[in-house]
Structures are given as structure tokens and as C-alpha cells.
Amino acid sequence: MENCTSCGAKLQPGVKFCTKCGSRVQMATQPMNMNTSSASTAAMPKMANEKMDQLKKQSMNYFGWYLETIKHPSKVVNESKYFGLVSFLLHTIVFSYAFYAFLNSMFTPFAKYLAAEKSTFGFMSAAVPTGMDLYFKIFPLVLAGFVMFIAVGFVCKKFMVDPQTDMFSYTNQLATYSNSLLIAELLIALFIAVSMPGSLTAQGPNELIRNVEMLSLLFFIVPGFFAIAYTASIIVDRAQVKIDKIYVVLIAVMSNTVVFFIIMNIVRGQAQGKYMETIGKNFGKTIASMLGIDAG
């Protein structure tokens, strides 16, 4: 029991005002538990270390899973639902770089030529993407392509083959069958980076033809292998279905073709609109410059 600080009267526990003098009771503050505060502070780096150890463990687990998918793609047990997503993120990064390295070698000298001809075509040089600007334009397109394939394949399998499948299990299965493509994509990207360090215009006809022939791997073999993995991810299942699985794959491929055509038309329309707008705004200056007239 405490005493009132004003009149010294005894106070009942929990009262806020003294019954004798009416003054407000000042509640004693509890001292800070330094041990608790120190323990909380010490626990923070421990939690950070545990998260880092968990991240390292997951990375090693993914690497082990990836190697197993290379050795035995049809026998791998998918333990983590996120491994497939990680694989397709890596596919997107590497595949985007391969396209970037090839297109940048063509666009860079073109952009330099336009910039050199400032009086006539200088205004168009800014409309030609190069460097990281070009990469970040390619990346979302490649990502959209993978998302399209995964989404259509998942829908076809779930509603025509196996109603028990979910998005993560299907993504893992598709990644399991297509993980070996990541090695091919890395080799192609390295080949492009080494064989075309400057620009295509700096190469002779023989070197250019050789590089174009090698790049056919990117446009034919890689998509062909992915088509096999894509087909297997849909039809390799023990579930019994009313419609033949070959027709399920045919529906999936046709659906992807339609969606891909729509996406490419949207991209083409945006690109044409951008260039036509740029040309239209500077059309008068361009004609005047070509005619040798001062447009002011």
C-alpha cells in the first residue's frame, strides 16, 4: 500500500485520486527490464543468421533438385512448390539476354548512324532502344511468353486431364522436363556475346552467315525441345480422361498460338505507333532538311 505524495494518507491499491485531499495519485513507473531488452537485441542478429542459413539451405536444395532434373527428368520428386517458379525466372533472365545480345548488335550501329545524321534522322535515334533499355523491353515480353505457356498448359491439364493438379505442381513438372534447356540457353547467350561483341555490320559475309546458322539453335532447336517438355507436362499422367491426351496438347498449342498472335499484334501496334508519332512530329523538318531548306 502506498501513501499520497501530497498529504501522506494511505492509498488503496488501484485508486487514481486521494480520498482525503483529492490530489491525483502519481503511479510509480516500473523500471525497464534491462535483461529483457538485451535479450531482444541479441535475438535480432540470431534471427537474421537463421534466415540466411535457411536461404542457403533452400539454394542448395534447389541446386540438388536441378541436377536431378537433368539426370532423371521423368523420375524427380518435386518437394518444394517454388522450385519451378525459380527455374522459369532463370529461363526468362537468360533467354532475354540471348535476344538482347543479338538485337543490340544490330540496333547499336543503326542508332549511331541515325545520331550521326542529326540534320535528317537524328530525331529517330532516341526511338531505337539499345543497352539496358533494350533488355528491359525484351524481358517483360519473354516473361509474358512463359507465363502464357504455363497458364494455358495448366488450364488444359486441370480441366481435361487431372482435376487434382494445381498451378505449383504443374509449374514444377514443366520445369522438371525443361530444366536442361537452361544449359542450352546459357551456351547460346555466351556464343552471341563472344561472337558478336561489337556489331553485325563489322563482320564479313562468311562470319555473318556462320553466326546466323548457329543462331538457328535459338529459334528452332530450343523451342522444339521446349515443345517436347510442354507436351509431356500435359499428357504424362495416370489419370483417365474422356478426351484423348493428344487432342489436349493440340488444344493447348492452338490456344498458345492465338494468345501469342494477340500479344505480338499489341506489341507491333505499340511499336508502330511510337515510330509513326516520332516521324510525324518531325516530318516537316525531315523533308525540309532533305531539300536543303531551312525549316527554322
mmCIF file of N, CA and C in Angstrom, residues 78-147:
data_model
loop_
_atom_site.group_PDB
_atom_site.id
_atom_site.type_symbol
_atom_site.label_atom_id
_atom_site.label_comp_id
_atom_site.label_asym_id
_atom_site.label_seq_id
_atom_site.Cartn_x
_atom_site.Cartn_y
_atom_site.Cartn_z
ATOM 1 N N ASN A 78 9.111 -33.647 -56.774
ATOM 2 C CA ASN A 78 9.152 -32.202 -56.503
ATOM 3 C C ASN A 78 8.723 -31.949 -55.065
ATOM 4 N N GLU A 79 9.699 -31.584 -54.220
ATOM 5 C CA GLU A 79 9.424 -31.378 -52.801
ATOM 6 C C GLU A 79 9.021 -29.940 -52.480
ATOM 7 N N SER A 80 9.532 -28.983 -53.202
ATOM 8 C CA SER A 80 9.210 -27.574 -52.962
ATOM 9 C C SER A 80 8.330 -27.047 -54.087
ATOM 10 N N LYS A 81 7.290 -26.346 -53.753
ATOM 11 C CA LYS A 81 6.373 -25.848 -54.777
ATOM 12 C C LYS A 81 6.912 -24.625 -55.514
ATOM 13 N N TYR A 82 8.018 -24.035 -55.018
ATOM 14 C CA TYR A 82 8.542 -22.816 -55.636
ATOM 15 C C TYR A 82 9.711 -23.068 -56.578
ATOM 16 N N PHE A 83 10.252 -24.276 -56.624
ATOM 17 C CA PHE A 83 11.421 -24.536 -57.463
ATOM 18 C C PHE A 83 11.125 -24.294 -58.937
ATOM 19 N N GLY A 84 9.937 -24.671 -59.381
ATOM 20 C CA GLY A 84 9.576 -24.455 -60.777
ATOM 21 C C GLY A 84 9.552 -22.982 -61.137
ATOM 22 N N LEU A 85 9.029 -22.151 -60.239
ATOM 23 C CA LEU A 85 8.989 -20.708 -60.485
ATOM 24 C C LEU A 85 10.405 -20.137 -60.581
ATOM 25 N N VAL A 86 11.303 -20.621 -59.718
ATOM 26 C CA VAL A 86 12.698 -20.155 -59.771
ATOM 27 C C VAL A 86 13.319 -20.514 -61.118
ATOM 28 N N SER A 87 13.058 -21.734 -61.589
ATOM 29 C CA SER A 87 13.615 -22.165 -62.875
ATOM 30 C C SER A 87 13.149 -21.273 -64.015
ATOM 31 N N PHE A 88 11.863 -20.954 -64.037
ATOM 32 C CA PHE A 88 11.348 -20.140 -65.140
ATOM 33 C C PHE A 88 11.789 -18.691 -65.032
ATOM 34 N N LEU A 89 12.072 -18.225 -63.829
ATOM 35 C CA LEU A 89 12.667 -16.895 -63.689
ATOM 36 C C LEU A 89 14.076 -16.892 -64.289
ATOM 37 N N LEU A 90 14.844 -17.963 -64.040
ATOM 38 C CA LEU A 90 16.179 -18.076 -64.632
ATOM 39 C C LEU A 90 16.087 -18.208 -66.151
ATOM 40 N N HIS A 91 15.119 -18.989 -66.636
ATOM 41 C CA HIS A 91 14.894 -19.094 -68.080
ATOM 42 C C HIS A 91 14.660 -17.711 -68.686
ATOM 43 N N THR A 92 13.824 -16.922 -68.036
ATOM 44 C CA THR A 92 13.471 -15.597 -68.547
ATOM 45 C C THR A 92 14.691 -14.686 -68.603
ATOM 46 N N ILE A 93 15.502 -14.702 -67.546
ATOM 47 C CA ILE A 93 16.688 -13.847 -67.490
ATOM 48 C C ILE A 93 17.678 -14.208 -68.594
ATOM 49 N N VAL A 94 17.966 -15.505 -68.736
ATOM 50 C CA VAL A 94 18.973 -15.950 -69.708
ATOM 51 C C VAL A 94 18.460 -15.806 -71.135
ATOM 52 N N PHE A 95 17.219 -16.229 -71.381
ATOM 53 C CA PHE A 95 16.651 -16.152 -72.721
ATOM 54 C C PHE A 95 16.536 -14.698 -73.174
ATOM 55 N N SER A 96 16.166 -13.808 -72.258
ATOM 56 C CA SER A 96 16.092 -12.379 -72.581
ATOM 57 C C SER A 96 17.462 -11.836 -72.947
ATOM 58 N N TYR A 97 18.490 -12.286 -72.230
ATOM 59 C CA TYR A 97 19.839 -11.808 -72.541
ATOM 60 C C TYR A 97 20.291 -12.281 -73.920
ATOM 61 N N ALA A 98 19.924 -13.515 -74.294
ATOM 62 C CA ALA A 98 20.309 -14.018 -75.616
ATOM 63 C C ALA A 98 19.696 -13.155 -76.721
ATOM 64 N N PHE A 99 18.419 -12.843 -76.587
ATOM 65 C CA PHE A 99 17.770 -11.974 -77.563
ATOM 66 C C PHE A 99 18.369 -10.578 -77.526
ATOM 67 N N TYR A 100 18.640 -10.091 -76.317
ATOM 68 C CA TYR A 100 19.211 -8.752 -76.175
ATOM 69 C C TYR A 100 20.566 -8.650 -76.869
ATOM 70 N N ALA A 101 21.443 -9.633 -76.631
ATOM 71 C CA ALA A 101 22.786 -9.594 -77.222
ATOM 72 C C ALA A 101 22.716 -9.579 -78.741
ATOM 73 N N PHE A 102 21.782 -10.342 -79.305
ATOM 74 C CA PHE A 102 21.652 -10.401 -80.757
ATOM 75 C C PHE A 102 21.085 -9.093 -81.325
ATOM 76 N N LEU A 103 19.973 -8.618 -80.739
ATOM 77 C CA LEU A 103 19.330 -7.410 -81.257
ATOM 78 C C LEU A 103 20.174 -6.165 -80.998
ATOM 79 N N ASN A 104 20.868 -6.132 -79.862
ATOM 80 C CA ASN A 104 21.675 -4.959 -79.555
ATOM 81 C C ASN A 104 22.810 -4.793 -80.551
ATOM 82 N N SER A 105 23.346 -5.925 -81.052
ATOM 83 C CA SER A 105 24.421 -5.847 -82.039
ATOM 84 C C SER A 105 23.927 -5.272 -83.367
ATOM 85 N N MET A 106 22.623 -5.388 -83.624
ATOM 86 C CA MET A 106 22.051 -4.800 -84.839
ATOM 87 C C MET A 106 21.580 -3.367 -84.616
ATOM 88 N N PHE A 107 20.970 -3.114 -83.464
ATOM 89 C CA PHE A 107 20.388 -1.793 -83.205
ATOM 90 C C PHE A 107 21.440 -0.735 -82.919
ATOM 91 N N THR A 108 22.543 -1.118 -82.269
ATOM 92 C CA THR A 108 23.551 -0.126 -81.872
ATOM 93 C C THR A 108 24.149 0.629 -83.057
ATOM 94 N N PRO A 109 24.660 -0.059 -84.103
ATOM 95 C CA PRO A 109 25.192 0.710 -85.241
ATOM 96 C C PRO A 109 24.113 1.515 -85.956
ATOM 97 N N PHE A 110 22.872 1.005 -85.969
ATOM 98 C CA PHE A 110 21.775 1.736 -86.600
ATOM 99 C C PHE A 110 21.483 3.024 -85.840
ATOM 100 N N ALA A 111 21.467 2.925 -84.504
ATOM 101 C CA ALA A 111 21.223 4.116 -83.682
ATOM 102 C C ALA A 111 22.361 5.125 -83.837
ATOM 103 N N LYS A 112 23.605 4.632 -83.953
ATOM 104 C CA LYS A 112 24.736 5.541 -84.140
ATOM 105 C C LYS A 112 24.654 6.249 -85.496
ATOM 106 N N TYR A 113 24.216 5.520 -86.509
ATOM 107 C CA TYR A 113 24.072 6.136 -87.827
ATOM 108 C C TYR A 113 23.009 7.233 -87.798
ATOM 109 N N LEU A 114 21.890 6.952 -87.154
ATOM 110 C CA LEU A 114 20.823 7.958 -87.068
ATOM 111 C C LEU A 114 21.292 9.180 -86.288
ATOM 112 N N ALA A 115 22.045 8.934 -85.204
ATOM 113 C CA ALA A 115 22.545 10.056 -84.405
ATOM 114 C C ALA A 115 23.553 10.889 -85.187
ATOM 115 N N ALA A 116 24.345 10.227 -86.059
ATOM 116 C CA ALA A 116 25.338 10.955 -86.862
ATOM 117 C C ALA A 116 24.669 11.839 -87.898
ATOM 118 N N GLU A 117 23.522 11.360 -88.405
ATOM 119 C CA GLU A 117 22.782 12.154 -89.395
ATOM 120 C C GLU A 117 21.739 13.013 -88.680
ATOM 121 N N LYS A 118 22.217 13.876 -87.799
ATOM 122 C CA LYS A 118 21.308 14.659 -86.960
ATOM 123 C C LYS A 118 20.367 15.530 -87.772
ATOM 124 N N SER A 119 20.876 16.074 -88.845
ATOM 125 C CA SER A 119 20.056 17.001 -89.623
ATOM 126 C C SER A 119 18.853 16.320 -90.249
ATOM 127 N N THR A 120 18.970 15.024 -90.527
ATOM 128 C CA THR A 120 17.882 14.324 -91.212
ATOM 129 C C THR A 120 17.179 13.313 -90.320
ATOM 130 N N PHE A 121 17.963 12.439 -89.650
ATOM 131 C CA PHE A 121 17.362 11.344 -88.894
ATOM 132 C C PHE A 121 17.725 11.366 -87.409
ATOM 133 N N GLY A 122 18.318 12.440 -86.956
ATOM 134 C CA GLY A 122 18.744 12.499 -85.562
ATOM 135 C C GLY A 122 17.621 12.302 -84.578
ATOM 136 N N PHE A 123 16.444 12.763 -84.923
ATOM 137 C CA PHE A 123 15.300 12.669 -84.007
ATOM 138 C C PHE A 123 14.875 11.213 -83.786
ATOM 139 N N MET A 124 15.235 10.313 -84.726
ATOM 140 C CA MET A 124 14.814 8.919 -84.604
ATOM 141 C C MET A 124 15.772 8.085 -83.765
ATOM 142 N N SER A 125 16.981 8.592 -83.493
ATOM 143 C CA SER A 125 17.969 7.799 -82.756
ATOM 144 C C SER A 125 17.475 7.462 -81.354
ATOM 145 N N ALA A 126 16.741 8.386 -80.743
ATOM 146 C CA ALA A 126 16.233 8.135 -79.389
ATOM 147 C C ALA A 126 15.138 7.073 -79.378
ATOM 148 N N ALA A 127 14.499 6.844 -80.532
ATOM 149 C CA ALA A 127 13.421 5.862 -80.607
ATOM 150 C C ALA A 127 13.929 4.447 -80.803
ATOM 151 N N VAL A 128 15.234 4.280 -81.052
ATOM 152 C CA VAL A 128 15.813 2.951 -81.237
ATOM 153 C C VAL A 128 16.431 2.506 -79.918
ATOM 154 N N PRO A 129 15.862 1.505 -79.246
ATOM 155 C CA PRO A 129 16.379 1.102 -77.927
ATOM 156 C C PRO A 129 17.689 0.331 -78.054
ATOM 157 N N THR A 130 18.624 0.627 -77.184
ATOM 158 C CA THR A 130 19.893 -0.088 -77.109
ATOM 159 C C THR A 130 20.270 -0.227 -75.637
ATOM 160 N N GLY A 131 21.264 -1.063 -75.365
ATOM 161 C CA GLY A 131 21.748 -1.223 -74.000
ATOM 162 C C GLY A 131 20.692 -1.795 -73.072
ATOM 163 N N MET A 132 20.728 -1.371 -71.823
ATOM 164 C CA MET A 132 19.803 -1.898 -70.821
ATOM 165 C C MET A 132 18.365 -1.517 -71.114
ATOM 166 N N ASP A 133 18.163 -0.403 -71.809
ATOM 167 C CA ASP A 133 16.813 -0.023 -72.207
ATOM 168 C C ASP A 133 16.200 -1.096 -73.104
ATOM 169 N N LEU A 134 17.006 -1.642 -74.008
ATOM 170 C CA LEU A 134 16.536 -2.714 -74.879
ATOM 171 C C LEU A 134 16.275 -3.985 -74.080
ATOM 172 N N TYR A 135 17.164 -4.318 -73.140
ATOM 173 C CA TYR A 135 16.985 -5.539 -72.345
ATOM 174 C C TYR A 135 15.687 -5.487 -71.554
ATOM 175 N N PHE A 136 15.405 -4.338 -70.949
ATOM 176 C CA PHE A 136 14.201 -4.231 -70.125
ATOM 177 C C PHE A 136 12.925 -4.106 -70.964
ATOM 178 N N LYS A 137 13.077 -3.965 -72.271
ATOM 179 C CA LYS A 137 11.919 -4.071 -73.160
ATOM 180 C C LYS A 137 11.697 -5.524 -73.580
ATOM 181 N N ILE A 138 12.784 -6.276 -73.690
ATOM 182 C CA ILE A 138 12.682 -7.682 -74.080
ATOM 183 C C ILE A 138 12.224 -8.539 -72.910
ATOM 184 N N PHE A 139 12.731 -8.245 -71.726
ATOM 185 C CA PHE A 139 12.449 -9.082 -70.547
ATOM 186 C C PHE A 139 10.955 -9.292 -70.300
ATOM 187 N N PRO A 140 10.124 -8.249 -70.243
ATOM 188 C CA PRO A 140 8.690 -8.491 -69.990
ATOM 189 C C PRO A 140 8.012 -9.283 -71.095
ATOM 190 N N LEU A 141 8.495 -9.163 -72.333
ATOM 191 C CA LEU A 141 7.910 -9.936 -73.428
ATOM 192 C C LEU A 141 8.208 -11.422 -73.267
ATOM 193 N N VAL A 142 9.461 -11.747 -72.923
ATOM 194 C CA VAL A 142 9.827 -13.147 -72.694
ATOM 195 C C VAL A 142 9.090 -13.693 -71.476
ATOM 196 N N LEU A 143 9.007 -12.886 -70.431
ATOM 197 C CA LEU A 143 8.279 -13.301 -69.226
ATOM 198 C C LEU A 143 6.815 -13.564 -69.541
ATOM 199 N N ALA A 144 6.212 -12.683 -70.329
ATOM 200 C CA ALA A 144 4.814 -12.875 -70.724
ATOM 201 C C ALA A 144 4.640 -14.153 -71.527
ATOM 202 N N GLY A 145 5.639 -14.479 -72.363
ATOM 203 C CA GLY A 145 5.570 -15.712 -73.143
ATOM 204 C C GLY A 145 5.564 -16.942 -72.261
ATOM 205 N N PHE A 146 6.456 -16.993 -71.273
ATOM 206 C CA PHE A 146 6.496 -18.132 -70.363
ATOM 207 C C PHE A 146 5.217 -18.225 -69.533
ATOM 208 N N VAL A 147 4.748 -17.082 -69.039
ATOM 209 C CA VAL A 147 3.503 -17.075 -68.258
ATOM 210 C C VAL A 147 2.345 -17.595 -69.095
#
